[in-house]
Short mmCIF file of C-alpha atoms and ligand atoms in Angstrom, two decimals:
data_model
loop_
_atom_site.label_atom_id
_atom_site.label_comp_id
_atom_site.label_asym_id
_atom_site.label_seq_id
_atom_site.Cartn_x
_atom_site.Cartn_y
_atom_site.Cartn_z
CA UNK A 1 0.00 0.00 0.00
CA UNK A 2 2.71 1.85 0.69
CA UNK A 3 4.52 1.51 -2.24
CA UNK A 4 1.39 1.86 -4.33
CA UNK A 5 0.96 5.73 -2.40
CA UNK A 6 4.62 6.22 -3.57
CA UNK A 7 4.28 5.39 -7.05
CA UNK A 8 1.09 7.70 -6.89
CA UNK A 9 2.86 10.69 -5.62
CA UNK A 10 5.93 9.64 -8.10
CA UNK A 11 3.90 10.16 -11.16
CA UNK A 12 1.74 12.67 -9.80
CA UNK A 13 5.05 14.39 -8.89
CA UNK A 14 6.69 13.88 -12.39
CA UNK A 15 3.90 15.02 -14.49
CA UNK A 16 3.44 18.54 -12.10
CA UNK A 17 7.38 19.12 -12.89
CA UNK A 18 6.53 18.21 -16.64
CA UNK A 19 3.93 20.72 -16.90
CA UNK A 20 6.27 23.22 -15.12
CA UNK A 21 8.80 22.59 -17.37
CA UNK A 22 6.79 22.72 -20.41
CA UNK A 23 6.72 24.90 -22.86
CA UNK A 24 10.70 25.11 -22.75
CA UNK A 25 10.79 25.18 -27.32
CA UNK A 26 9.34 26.17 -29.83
CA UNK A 27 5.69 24.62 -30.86
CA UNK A 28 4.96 23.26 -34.06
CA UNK A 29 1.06 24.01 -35.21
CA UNK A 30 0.79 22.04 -38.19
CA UNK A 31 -1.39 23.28 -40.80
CA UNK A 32 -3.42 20.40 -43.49
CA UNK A 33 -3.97 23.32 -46.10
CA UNK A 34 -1.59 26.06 -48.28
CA UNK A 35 -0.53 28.88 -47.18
CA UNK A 36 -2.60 31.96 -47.47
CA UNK A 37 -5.61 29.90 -47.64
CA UNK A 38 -8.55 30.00 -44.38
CA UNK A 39 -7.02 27.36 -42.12
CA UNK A 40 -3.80 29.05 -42.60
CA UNK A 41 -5.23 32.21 -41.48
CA UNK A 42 -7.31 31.15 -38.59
CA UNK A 43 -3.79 29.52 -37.30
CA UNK A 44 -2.04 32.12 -37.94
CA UNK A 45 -3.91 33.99 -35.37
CA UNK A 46 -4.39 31.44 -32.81
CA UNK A 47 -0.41 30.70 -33.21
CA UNK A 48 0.11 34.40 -32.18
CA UNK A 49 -2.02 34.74 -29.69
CA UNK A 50 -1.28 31.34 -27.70
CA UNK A 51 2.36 32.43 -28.01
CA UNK A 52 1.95 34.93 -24.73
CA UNK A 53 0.45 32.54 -22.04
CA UNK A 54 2.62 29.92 -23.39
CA UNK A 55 5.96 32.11 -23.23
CA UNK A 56 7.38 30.27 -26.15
CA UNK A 57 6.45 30.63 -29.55
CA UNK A 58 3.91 29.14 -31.57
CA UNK A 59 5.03 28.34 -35.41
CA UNK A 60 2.95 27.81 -38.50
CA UNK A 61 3.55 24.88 -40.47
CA UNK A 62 1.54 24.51 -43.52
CA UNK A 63 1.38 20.28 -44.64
CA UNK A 64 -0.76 20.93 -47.48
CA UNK A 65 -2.07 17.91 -49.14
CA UNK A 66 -5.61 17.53 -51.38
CA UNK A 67 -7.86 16.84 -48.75
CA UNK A 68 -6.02 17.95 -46.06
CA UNK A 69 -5.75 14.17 -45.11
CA UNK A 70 -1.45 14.34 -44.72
CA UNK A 71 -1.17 16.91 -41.56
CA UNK A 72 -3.32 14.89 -39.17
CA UNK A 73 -1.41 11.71 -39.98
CA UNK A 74 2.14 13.34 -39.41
CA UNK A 75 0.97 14.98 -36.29
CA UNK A 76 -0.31 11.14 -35.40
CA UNK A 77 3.33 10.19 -35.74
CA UNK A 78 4.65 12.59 -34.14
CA UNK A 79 6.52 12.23 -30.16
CA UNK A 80 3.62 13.04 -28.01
CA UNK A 81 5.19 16.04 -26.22
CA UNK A 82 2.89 19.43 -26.86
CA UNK A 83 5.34 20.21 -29.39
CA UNK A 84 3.39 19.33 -32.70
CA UNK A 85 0.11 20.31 -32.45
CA UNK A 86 -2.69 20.21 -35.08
CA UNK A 87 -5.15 22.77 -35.90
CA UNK A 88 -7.85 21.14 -38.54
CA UNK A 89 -11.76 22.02 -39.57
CA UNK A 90 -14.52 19.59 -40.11
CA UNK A 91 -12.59 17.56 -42.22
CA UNK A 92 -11.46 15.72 -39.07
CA UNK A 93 -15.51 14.79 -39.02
CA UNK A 94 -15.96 13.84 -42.62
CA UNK A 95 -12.88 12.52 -43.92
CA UNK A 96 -13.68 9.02 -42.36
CA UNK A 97 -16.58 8.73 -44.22
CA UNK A 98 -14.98 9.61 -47.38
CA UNK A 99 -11.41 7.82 -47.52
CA UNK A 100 -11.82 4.40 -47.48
CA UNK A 101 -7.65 3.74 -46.53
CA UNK A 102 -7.45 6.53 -44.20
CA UNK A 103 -4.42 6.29 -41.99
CA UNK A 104 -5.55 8.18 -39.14
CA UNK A 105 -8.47 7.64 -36.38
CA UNK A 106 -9.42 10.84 -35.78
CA UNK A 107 -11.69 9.39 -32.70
CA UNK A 108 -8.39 7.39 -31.41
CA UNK A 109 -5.25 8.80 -32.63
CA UNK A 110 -5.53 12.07 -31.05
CA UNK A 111 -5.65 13.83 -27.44
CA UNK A 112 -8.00 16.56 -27.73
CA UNK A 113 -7.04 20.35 -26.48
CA UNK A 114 -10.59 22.16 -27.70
CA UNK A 115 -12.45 24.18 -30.07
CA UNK A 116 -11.81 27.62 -31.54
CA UNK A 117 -14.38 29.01 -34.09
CA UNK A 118 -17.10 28.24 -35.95
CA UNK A 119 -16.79 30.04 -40.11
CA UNK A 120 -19.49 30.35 -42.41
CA UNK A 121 -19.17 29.83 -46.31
CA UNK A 122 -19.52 31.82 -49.14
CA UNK A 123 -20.59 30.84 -52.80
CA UNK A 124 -18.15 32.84 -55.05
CA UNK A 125 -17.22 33.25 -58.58
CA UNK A 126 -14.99 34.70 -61.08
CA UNK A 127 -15.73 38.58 -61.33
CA UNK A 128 -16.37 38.26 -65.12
CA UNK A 129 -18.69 35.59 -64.34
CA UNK A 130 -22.03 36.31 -66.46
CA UNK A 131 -24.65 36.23 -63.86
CA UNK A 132 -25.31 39.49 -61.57
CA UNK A 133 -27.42 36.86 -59.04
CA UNK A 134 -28.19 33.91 -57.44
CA UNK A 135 -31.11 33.07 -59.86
CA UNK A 136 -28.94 34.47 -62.70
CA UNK A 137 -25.93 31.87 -61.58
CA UNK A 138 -28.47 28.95 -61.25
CA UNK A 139 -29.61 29.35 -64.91
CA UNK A 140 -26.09 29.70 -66.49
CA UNK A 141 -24.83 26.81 -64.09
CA UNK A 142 -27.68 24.41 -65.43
CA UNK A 143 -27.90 25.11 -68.94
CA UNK A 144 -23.91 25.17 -69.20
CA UNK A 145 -23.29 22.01 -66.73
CA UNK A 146 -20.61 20.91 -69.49
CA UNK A 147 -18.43 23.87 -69.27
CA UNK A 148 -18.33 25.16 -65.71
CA UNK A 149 -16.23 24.14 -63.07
CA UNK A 150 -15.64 24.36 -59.47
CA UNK A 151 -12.30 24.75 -57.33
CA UNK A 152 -11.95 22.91 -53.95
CA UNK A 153 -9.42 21.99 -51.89
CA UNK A 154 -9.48 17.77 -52.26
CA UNK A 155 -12.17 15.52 -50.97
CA UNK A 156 -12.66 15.93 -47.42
CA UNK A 157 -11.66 19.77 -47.85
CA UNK A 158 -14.73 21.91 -46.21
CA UNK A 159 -15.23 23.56 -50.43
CA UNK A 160 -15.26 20.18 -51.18
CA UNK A 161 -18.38 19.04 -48.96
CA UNK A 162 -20.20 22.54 -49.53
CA UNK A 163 -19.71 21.71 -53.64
CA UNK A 164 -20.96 18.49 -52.86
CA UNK A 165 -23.66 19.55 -51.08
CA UNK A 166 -24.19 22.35 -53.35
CA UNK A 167 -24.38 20.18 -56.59
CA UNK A 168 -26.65 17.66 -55.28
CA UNK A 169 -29.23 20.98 -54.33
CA UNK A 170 -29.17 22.36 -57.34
CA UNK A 171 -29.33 18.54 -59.17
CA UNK A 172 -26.31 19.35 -60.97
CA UNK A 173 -22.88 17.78 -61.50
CA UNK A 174 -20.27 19.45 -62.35
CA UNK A 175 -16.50 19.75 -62.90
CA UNK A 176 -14.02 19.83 -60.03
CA UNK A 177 -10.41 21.11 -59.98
CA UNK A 178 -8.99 20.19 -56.65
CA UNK A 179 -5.91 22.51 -54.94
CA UNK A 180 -4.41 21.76 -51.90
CA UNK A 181 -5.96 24.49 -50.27
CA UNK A 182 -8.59 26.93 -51.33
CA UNK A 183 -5.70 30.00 -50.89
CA UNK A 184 -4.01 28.73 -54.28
CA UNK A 185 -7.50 28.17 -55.69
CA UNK A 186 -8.77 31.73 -54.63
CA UNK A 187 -5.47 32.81 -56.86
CA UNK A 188 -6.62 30.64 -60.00
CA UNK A 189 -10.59 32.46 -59.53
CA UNK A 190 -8.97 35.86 -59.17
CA UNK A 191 -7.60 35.00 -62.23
CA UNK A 192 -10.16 33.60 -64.05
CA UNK A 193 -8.79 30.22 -64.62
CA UNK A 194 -11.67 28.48 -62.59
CA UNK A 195 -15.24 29.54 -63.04
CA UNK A 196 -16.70 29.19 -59.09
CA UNK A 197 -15.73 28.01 -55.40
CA UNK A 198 -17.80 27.56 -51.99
CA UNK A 199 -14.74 28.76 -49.44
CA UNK A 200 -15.17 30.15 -45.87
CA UNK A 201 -15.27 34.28 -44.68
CA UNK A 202 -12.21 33.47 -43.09
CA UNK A 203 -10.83 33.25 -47.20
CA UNK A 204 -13.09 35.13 -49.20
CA UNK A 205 -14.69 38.19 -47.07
CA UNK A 206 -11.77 40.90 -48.17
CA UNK A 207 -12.29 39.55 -51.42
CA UNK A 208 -15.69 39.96 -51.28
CA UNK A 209 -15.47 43.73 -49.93
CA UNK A 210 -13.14 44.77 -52.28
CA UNK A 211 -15.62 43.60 -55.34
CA UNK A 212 -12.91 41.31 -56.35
CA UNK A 213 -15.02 38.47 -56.64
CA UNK A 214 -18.71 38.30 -57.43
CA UNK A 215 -20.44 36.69 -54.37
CA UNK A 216 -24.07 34.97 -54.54
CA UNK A 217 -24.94 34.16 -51.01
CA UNK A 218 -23.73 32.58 -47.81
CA UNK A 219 -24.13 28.99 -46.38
CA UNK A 220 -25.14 29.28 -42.77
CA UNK A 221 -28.89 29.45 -41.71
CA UNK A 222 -28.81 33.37 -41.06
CA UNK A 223 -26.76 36.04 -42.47
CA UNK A 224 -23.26 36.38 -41.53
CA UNK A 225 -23.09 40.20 -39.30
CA UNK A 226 -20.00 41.31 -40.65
CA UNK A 227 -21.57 40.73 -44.87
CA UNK A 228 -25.16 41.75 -43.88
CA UNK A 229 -25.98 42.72 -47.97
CA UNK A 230 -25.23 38.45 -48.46
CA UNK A 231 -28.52 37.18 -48.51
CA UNK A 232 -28.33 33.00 -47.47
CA UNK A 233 -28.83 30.54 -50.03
CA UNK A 234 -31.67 29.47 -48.00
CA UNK A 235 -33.49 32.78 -48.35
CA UNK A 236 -32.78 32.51 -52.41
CA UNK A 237 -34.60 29.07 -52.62
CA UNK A 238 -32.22 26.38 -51.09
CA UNK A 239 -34.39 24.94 -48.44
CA UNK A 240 -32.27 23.68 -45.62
CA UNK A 241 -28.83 24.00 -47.30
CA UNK A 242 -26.38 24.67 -44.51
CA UNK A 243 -22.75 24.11 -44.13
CA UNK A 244 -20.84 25.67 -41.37
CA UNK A 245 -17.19 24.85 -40.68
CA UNK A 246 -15.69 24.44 -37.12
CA UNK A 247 -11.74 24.32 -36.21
CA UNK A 248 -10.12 22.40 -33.24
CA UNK A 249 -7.19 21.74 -31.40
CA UNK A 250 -5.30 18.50 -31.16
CA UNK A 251 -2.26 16.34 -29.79
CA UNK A 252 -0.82 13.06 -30.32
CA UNK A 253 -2.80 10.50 -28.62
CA UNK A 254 -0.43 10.02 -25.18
CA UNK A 255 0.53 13.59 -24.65
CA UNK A 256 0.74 14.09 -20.90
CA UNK A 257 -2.13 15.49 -19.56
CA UNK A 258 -0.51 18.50 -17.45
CA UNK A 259 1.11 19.28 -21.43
CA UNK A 260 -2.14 19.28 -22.45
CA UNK A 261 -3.52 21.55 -19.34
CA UNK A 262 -1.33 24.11 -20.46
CA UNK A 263 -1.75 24.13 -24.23
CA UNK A 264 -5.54 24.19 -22.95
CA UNK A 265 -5.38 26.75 -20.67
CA UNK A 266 -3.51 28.87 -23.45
CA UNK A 267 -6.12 28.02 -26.05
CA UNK A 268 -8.86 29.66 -23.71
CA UNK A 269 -6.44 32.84 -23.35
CA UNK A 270 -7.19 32.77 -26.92
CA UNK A 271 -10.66 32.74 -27.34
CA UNK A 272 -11.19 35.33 -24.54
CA UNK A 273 -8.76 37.68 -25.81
CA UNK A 274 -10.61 40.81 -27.51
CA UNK A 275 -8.42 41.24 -30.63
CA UNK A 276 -8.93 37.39 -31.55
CA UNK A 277 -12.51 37.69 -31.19
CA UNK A 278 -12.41 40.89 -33.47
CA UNK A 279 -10.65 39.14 -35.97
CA UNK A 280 -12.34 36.45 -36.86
CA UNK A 281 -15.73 38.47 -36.76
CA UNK A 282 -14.57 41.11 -38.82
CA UNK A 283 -13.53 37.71 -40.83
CA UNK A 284 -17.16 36.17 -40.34
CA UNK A 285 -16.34 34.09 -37.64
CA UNK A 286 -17.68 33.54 -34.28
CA UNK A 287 -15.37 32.27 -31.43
CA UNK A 288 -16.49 29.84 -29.00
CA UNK A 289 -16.39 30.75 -25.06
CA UNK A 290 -13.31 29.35 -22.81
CA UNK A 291 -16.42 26.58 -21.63
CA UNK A 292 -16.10 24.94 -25.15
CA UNK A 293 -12.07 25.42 -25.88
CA UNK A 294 -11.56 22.26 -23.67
CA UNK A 295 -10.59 18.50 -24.64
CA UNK A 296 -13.69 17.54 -23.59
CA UNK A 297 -16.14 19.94 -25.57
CA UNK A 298 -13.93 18.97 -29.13
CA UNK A 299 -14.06 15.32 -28.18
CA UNK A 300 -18.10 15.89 -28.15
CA UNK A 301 -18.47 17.93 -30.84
CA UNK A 302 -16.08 15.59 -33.03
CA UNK A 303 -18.69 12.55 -32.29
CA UNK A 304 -21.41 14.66 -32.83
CA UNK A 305 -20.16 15.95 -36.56
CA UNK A 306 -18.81 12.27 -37.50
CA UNK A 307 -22.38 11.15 -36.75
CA UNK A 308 -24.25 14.47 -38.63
CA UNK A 309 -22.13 13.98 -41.48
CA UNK A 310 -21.57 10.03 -42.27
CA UNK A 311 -24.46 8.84 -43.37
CA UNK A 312 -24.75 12.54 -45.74
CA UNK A 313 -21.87 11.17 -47.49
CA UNK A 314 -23.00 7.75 -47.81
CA UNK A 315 -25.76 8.82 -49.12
CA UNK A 316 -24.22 10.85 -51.67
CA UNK A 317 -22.06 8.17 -52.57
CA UNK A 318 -18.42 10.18 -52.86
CA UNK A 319 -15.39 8.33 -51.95
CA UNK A 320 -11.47 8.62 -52.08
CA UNK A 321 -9.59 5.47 -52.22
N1 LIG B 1 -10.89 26.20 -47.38
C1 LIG B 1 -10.18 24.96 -47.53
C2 LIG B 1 -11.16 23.85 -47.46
O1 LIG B 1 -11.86 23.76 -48.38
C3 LIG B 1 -9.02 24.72 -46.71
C4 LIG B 1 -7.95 25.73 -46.77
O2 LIG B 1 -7.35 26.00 -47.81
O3 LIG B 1 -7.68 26.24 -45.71
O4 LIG B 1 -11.19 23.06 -46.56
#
């Protein structure tokens, strides 16, 4: 027994001293899409901000890959010591359902630190796209279903489900041209290369504002505060067409849990501090309180989406191999 109460206050010891000790480098946030693209930007400003309560600093790794399906995987692999760290959307909820070989577990392979934001989506196109509307687009999408085409970031990318989503609404299929990240495939639309894209605010609302791109409504169930002039695609026919996007935190599966208290506690220094929260909703986001940026709330809300989205995707029948 009292060799049992040692061992107790040994660990118990060992992992307070850990957690002490911890940060003492600098952390890797790996990122599953390009550069310059949405996830990149919503790390980019939980990377800076996290830096401060952590007292080390927080770097930005982009692992792009179509799909986003390489990042989680490497940050599987990695040592479980709070020193890689993945930052990921819904894709963590829906790739399951659409890879059949994936080589991650999203509900096994990961400890869980907590959730940041919730995005809205945009429909977007070209700005010499011919059609000044919603009902305008509809028309010259159906009667040239041959010709137009669509950018997304890879199956399991978040433009890749709203598409999805979006084509099986409208009864339409169309070309895709994938990108490993929607930041590279915003380039190509500036450009005129591709003819449309569904993307988050987080990507497209400077776009938007600056009349860059043409812009035919928004994804989420009411309009988004900081683009009140968007009407929903709801309100322009879509019945019940909603896609919102959600990003989390995450560790190796066997990260220590004081290591994880820490990158927690940081993470809700995050979502209470004023200039993140202006950020993202001058970017069309809405952070979640310090109550939800815990292991615990992600872990739920992980299930929750894996069992929303699943049998969607069945149903539409879309797979990766
Ligand atoms: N917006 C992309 C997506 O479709 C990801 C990205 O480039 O950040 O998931």
């Amino acid at each position: 027994m009292k060799r049992l109460c040692f061992a107790v206050l040994f660990v118990f010891a060992a992992g307070t001293a850990l957690g002490q000790q911890y940060p003492n480098k600098t952390i890797l946030m790996l990122v599953p899409y390009a550069a310059g693209g949405p996830t990149d930007t919503v790390a980019r400003v939980v990377a800076q901000s996290m830096t401060k309560p952590l007292g080390q600093n927080v770097v930005v790794e982009n692992k792009p890959s179509a799909g986003g399906i390489l990042a989680p995987e490497q940050v599987k692999n990695s040592k479980p010591d709070g020193y890689t760290i993945l930052i990921h959307h819904v894709g963590m909820a829906t790739t399951p359902a659409l890879y059949r070989q994936l080589r991650f577990n999203p509900l096994t392979d990961f400890d869980y630190i907590g959730l940041i934001n919730d995005v809205p989506m945009t429909l977007i196109a070209r700005p010499t796209f011919p059609a000044k509307d919603f009902r305008e687009f509809l028309a010259y999408v159906k009667a040239n279903k041959d010709k137009v085409n669509y950018a997304n970031a890879g199956i399991g990318a978040a433009s890749h489900l709203c598409g999805m989503l979006f084509m099986s609404a409208i009864q339409t299929d169309l070309q895709t041209i994938p990108y490993k990240g929607t930041g590279p495939a915003m380039n190509d639309l500036l450009g005129g290369q591709v003819d449309f894209m569904c993307d988050q605010t987080t990507n497209t609302t400077s776009q938007i504002k600056s009349g860059k791109v043409k812009v035919y409504g928004v994804t989420s169930a009411k309009r988004v505060p900081s683009l009140p002039d968007i009407p929903t695609l709801q309100e322009q026919g879509l019945k019940g067409f909603e896609v919102g996007i959600w990003h989390g935190l995450y560790a190796p599966k066997g990260t220590p849990k004081p290591v994880i208290d820490r990158l927690v506690a940081a993470l809700q220094e995050t979502v209470k501090d004023e200039s993140v929260k202006k950020r993202f909703a001058d970017l069309g986001a809405t952070t979640y309180p310090p109550e939800m940026a815990t292991p615990k709330a992600l872990q739920a809300h992980l299930k929750a989406e894996i069992d929303k989205w699943t049998p969607l995707i069945k149903k539409a029948g879309v797979y990766a191999d």
